[in-house]
mmCIF file of C-alpha atoms in Angstrom:
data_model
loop_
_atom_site.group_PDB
_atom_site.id
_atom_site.type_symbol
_atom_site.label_atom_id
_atom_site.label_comp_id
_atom_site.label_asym_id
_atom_site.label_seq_id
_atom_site.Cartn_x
_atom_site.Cartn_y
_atom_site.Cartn_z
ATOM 1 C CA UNK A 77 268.792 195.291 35.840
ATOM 2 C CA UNK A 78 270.739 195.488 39.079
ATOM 3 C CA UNK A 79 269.078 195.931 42.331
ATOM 4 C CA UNK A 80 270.091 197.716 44.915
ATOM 5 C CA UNK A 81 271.077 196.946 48.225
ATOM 6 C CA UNK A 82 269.961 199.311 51.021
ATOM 7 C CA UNK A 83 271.077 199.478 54.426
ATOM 8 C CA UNK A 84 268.646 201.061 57.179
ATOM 9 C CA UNK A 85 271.548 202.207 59.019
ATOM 10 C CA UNK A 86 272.380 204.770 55.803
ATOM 11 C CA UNK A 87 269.291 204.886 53.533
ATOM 12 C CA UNK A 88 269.195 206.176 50.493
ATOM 13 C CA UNK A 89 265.653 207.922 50.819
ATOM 14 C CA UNK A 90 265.401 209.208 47.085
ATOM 15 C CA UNK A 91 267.003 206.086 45.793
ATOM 16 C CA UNK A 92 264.645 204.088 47.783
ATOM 17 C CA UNK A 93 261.814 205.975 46.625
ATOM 18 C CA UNK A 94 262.612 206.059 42.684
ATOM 19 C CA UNK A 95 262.816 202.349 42.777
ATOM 20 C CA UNK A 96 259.503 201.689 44.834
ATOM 21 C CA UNK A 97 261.550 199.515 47.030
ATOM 22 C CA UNK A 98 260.685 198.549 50.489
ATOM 23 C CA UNK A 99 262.989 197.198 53.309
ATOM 24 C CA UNK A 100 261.839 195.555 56.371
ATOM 25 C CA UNK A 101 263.646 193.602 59.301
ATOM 26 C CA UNK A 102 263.093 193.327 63.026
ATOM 27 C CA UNK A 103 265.428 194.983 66.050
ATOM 28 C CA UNK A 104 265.813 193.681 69.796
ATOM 29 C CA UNK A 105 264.645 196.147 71.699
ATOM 30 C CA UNK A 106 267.379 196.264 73.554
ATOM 31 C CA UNK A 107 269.419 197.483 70.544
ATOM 32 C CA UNK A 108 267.373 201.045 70.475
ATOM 33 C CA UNK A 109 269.053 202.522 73.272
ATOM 34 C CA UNK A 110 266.791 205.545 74.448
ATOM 35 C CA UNK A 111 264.049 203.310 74.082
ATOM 36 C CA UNK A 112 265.153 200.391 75.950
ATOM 37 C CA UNK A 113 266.135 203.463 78.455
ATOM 38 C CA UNK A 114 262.456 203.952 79.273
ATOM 39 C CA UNK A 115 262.210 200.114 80.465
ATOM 40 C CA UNK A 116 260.718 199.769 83.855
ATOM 41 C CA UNK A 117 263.090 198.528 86.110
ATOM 42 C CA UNK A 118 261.454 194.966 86.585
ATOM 43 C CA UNK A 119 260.672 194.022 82.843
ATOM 44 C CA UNK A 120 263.880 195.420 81.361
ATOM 45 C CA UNK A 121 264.533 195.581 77.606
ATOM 46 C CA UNK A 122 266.306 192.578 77.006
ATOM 47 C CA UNK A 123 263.783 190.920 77.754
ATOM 48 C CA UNK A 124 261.060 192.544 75.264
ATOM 49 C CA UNK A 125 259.908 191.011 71.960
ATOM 50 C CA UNK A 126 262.112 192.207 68.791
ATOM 51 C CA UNK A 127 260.381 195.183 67.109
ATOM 52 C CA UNK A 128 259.421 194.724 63.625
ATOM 53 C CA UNK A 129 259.729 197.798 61.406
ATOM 54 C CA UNK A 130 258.965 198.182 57.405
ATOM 55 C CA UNK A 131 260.239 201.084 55.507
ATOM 56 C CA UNK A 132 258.740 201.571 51.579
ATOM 57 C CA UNK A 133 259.424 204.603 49.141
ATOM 58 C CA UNK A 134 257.614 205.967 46.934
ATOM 59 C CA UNK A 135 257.552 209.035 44.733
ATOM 60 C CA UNK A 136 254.107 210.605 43.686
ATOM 61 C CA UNK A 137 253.634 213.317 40.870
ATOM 62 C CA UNK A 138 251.164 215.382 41.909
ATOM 63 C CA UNK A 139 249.223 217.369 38.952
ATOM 64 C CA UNK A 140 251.128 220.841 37.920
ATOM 65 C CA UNK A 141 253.747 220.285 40.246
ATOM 66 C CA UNK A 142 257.293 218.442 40.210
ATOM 67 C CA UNK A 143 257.713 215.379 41.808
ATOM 68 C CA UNK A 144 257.775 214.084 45.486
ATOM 69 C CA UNK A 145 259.794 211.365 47.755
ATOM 70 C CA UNK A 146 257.660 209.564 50.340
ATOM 71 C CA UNK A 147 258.495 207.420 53.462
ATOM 72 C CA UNK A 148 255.589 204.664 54.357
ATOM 73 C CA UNK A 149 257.282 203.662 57.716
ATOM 74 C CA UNK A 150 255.423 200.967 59.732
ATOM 75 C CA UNK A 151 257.053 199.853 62.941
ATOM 76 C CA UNK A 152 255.379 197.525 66.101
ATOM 77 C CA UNK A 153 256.411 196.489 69.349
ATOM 78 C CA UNK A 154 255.600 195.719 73.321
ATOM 79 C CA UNK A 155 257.305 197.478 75.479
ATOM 80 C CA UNK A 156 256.799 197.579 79.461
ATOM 81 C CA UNK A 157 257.132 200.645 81.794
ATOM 82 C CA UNK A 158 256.426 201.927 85.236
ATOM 83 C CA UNK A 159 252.665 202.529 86.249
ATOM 84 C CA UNK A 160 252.128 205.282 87.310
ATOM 85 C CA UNK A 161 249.587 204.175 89.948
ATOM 86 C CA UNK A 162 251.253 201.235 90.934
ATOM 87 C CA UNK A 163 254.755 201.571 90.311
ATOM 88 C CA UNK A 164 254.939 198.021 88.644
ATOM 89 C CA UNK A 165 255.242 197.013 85.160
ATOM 90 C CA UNK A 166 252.678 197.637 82.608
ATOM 91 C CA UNK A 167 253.014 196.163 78.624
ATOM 92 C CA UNK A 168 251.879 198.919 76.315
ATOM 93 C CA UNK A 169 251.706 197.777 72.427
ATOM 94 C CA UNK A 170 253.277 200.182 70.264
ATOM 95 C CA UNK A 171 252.245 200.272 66.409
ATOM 96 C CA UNK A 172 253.449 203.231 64.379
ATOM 97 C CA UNK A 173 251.731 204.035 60.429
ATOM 98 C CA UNK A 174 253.482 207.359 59.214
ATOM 99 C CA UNK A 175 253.819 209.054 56.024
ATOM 100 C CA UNK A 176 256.726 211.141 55.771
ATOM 101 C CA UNK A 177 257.380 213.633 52.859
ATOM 102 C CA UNK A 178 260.994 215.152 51.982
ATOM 103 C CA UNK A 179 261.528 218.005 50.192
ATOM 104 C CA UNK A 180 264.899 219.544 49.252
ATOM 105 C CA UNK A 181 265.589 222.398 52.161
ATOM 106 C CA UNK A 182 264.953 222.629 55.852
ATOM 107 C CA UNK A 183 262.963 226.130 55.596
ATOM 108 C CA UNK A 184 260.739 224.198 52.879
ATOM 109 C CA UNK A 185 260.324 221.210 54.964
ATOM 110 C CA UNK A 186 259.369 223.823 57.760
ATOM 111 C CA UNK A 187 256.795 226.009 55.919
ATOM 112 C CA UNK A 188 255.110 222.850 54.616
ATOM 113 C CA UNK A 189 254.766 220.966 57.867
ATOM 114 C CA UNK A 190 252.849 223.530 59.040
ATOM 115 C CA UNK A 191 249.936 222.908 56.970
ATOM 116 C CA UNK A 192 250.450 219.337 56.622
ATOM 117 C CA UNK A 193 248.559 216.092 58.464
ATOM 118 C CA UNK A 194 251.896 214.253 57.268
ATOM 119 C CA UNK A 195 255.637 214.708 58.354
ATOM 120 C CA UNK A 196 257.796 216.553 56.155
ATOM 121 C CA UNK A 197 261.587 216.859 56.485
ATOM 122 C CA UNK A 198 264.199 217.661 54.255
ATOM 123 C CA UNK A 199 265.863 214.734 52.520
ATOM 124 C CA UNK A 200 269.070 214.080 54.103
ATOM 125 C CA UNK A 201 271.897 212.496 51.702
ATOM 126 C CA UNK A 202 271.530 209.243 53.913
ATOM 127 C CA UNK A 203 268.990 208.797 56.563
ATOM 128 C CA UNK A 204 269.634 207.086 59.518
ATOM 129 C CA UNK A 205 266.269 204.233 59.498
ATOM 130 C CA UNK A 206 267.099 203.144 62.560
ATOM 131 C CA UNK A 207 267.111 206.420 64.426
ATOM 132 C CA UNK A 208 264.085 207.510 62.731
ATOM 133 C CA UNK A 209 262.473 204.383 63.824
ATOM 134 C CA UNK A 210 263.323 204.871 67.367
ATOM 135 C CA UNK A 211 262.242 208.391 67.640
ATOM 136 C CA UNK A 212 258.589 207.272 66.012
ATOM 137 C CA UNK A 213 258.463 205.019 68.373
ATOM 138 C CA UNK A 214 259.677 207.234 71.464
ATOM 139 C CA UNK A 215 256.721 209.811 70.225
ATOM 140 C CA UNK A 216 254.251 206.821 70.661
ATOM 141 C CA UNK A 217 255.247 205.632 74.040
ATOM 142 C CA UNK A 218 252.357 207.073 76.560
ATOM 143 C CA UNK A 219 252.725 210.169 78.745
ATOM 144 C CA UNK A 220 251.549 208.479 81.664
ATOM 145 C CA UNK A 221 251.982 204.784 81.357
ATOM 146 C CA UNK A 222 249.058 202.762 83.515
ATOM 147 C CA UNK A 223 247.291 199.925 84.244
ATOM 148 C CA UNK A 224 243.676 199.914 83.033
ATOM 149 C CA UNK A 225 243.124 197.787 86.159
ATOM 150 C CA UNK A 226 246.368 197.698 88.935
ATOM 151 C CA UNK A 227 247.456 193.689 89.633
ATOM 152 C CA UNK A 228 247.646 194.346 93.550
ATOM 153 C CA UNK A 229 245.283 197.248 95.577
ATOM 154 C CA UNK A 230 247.118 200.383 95.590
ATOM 155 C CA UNK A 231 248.543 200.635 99.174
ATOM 156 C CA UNK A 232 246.154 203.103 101.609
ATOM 157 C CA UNK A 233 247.659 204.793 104.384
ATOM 158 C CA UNK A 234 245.724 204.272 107.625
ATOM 159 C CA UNK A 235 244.531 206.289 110.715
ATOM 160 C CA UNK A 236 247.663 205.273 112.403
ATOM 161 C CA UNK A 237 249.950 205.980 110.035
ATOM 162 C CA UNK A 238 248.188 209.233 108.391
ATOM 163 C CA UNK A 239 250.531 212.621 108.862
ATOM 164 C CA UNK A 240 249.407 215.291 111.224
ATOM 165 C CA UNK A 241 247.850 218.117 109.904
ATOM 166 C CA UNK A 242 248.355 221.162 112.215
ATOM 167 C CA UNK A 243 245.239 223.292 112.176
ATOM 168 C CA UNK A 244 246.352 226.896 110.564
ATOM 169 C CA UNK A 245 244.884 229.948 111.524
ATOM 170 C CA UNK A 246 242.435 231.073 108.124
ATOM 171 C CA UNK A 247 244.669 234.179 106.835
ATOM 172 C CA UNK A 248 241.200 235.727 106.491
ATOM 173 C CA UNK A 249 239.925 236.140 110.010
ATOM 174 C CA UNK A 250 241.691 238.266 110.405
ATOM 175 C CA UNK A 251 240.070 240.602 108.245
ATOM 176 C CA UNK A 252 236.578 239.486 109.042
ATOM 177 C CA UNK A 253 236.767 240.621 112.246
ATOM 178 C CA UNK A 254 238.453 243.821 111.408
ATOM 179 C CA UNK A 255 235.135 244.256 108.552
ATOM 180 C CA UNK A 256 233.055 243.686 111.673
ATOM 181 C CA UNK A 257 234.558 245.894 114.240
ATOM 182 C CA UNK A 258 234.490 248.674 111.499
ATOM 183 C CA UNK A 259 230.667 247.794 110.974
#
């Protein structure tokens, strides 16, 4: 029996799957471009650890009902970005467990993702690993990347340096004293 060669680049999804075949392999991070785009300025991508990814298919016959193509994608990495607080580097772990279901249409992929915990999308004629890798990982990069603890203080301003505030009139006197001269 010949195996087949796959190629995360153009993946075979139902091939994949019908074989229970599973392809793994590790990226520089540098090498995912909107990721490594996201780098904080300091601790650019280059110099990140490779991300490791593992794709495995599977199909599953469900009882009454024809059957269907999975996606087990696993994927970690570090990656560092900008605190938020500080404005210097922070290393956030990424790890990444998905199931991801493919059906045969686009509106079908749509109704059932509704009701679905897992991903569904329609099974393309090759998928694109890479960029579907990148994208999981994009989704698990933190809204607001931060130190649990900042390195140095966070700067305060002083006295000194502290803007002036120029005292505003309250918009309501005005009508306080008009309540009490009609009182």
């Amino acid at each position: 029996m010949k195996t087949r060669a796959f190629v995360p680049e153009k993946l075979d999804v139902a091939a994949l799957a019908h074989d229970g075949a599973s392809l793994a392999g590790e990226w520089p991070a540098v090498s995912l471009e909107r990721l490594a785009d996201s780098a904080a300025p300091e601790a650019p991508a280059s110099g990140w650890p490779a991300l490791q990814w593992r794709l495995a298919g599977e199909i599953r016959q469900p009882k009454g009902g024809k059957p269907q193509v999975w996606l087990h994608l696993t994927a970690s990495g570090q990656v560092a970005l900008t605190c938020q607080r500080c404005l210097k580097p922070v290393h956030e772990d990424l790890d990444i467990d998905r199931w991801i279901r493919f059906v045969d249409t686009e509106a079908e992929a749509a109704a059932l993702d509704v009701d679905s915990d897992d991903d569904v999308l329609a099974l393309p004629r090759h998928l694109d690993a890479r960029e579907l890798i990148e994208d999981e990982l994009l989704l698990a990069l933190p809204l607001v990347p931060r130190h649990e603890v900042c390195p140095e203080p966070l700067p305060q301003a002083t006295e000194d340096e502290a803007p002036e505030v120029e005292e505003r009139p309250n918009p309501f006197a005005k009508l306080a004293a008009l309540k009490r001269r009609d009182s």
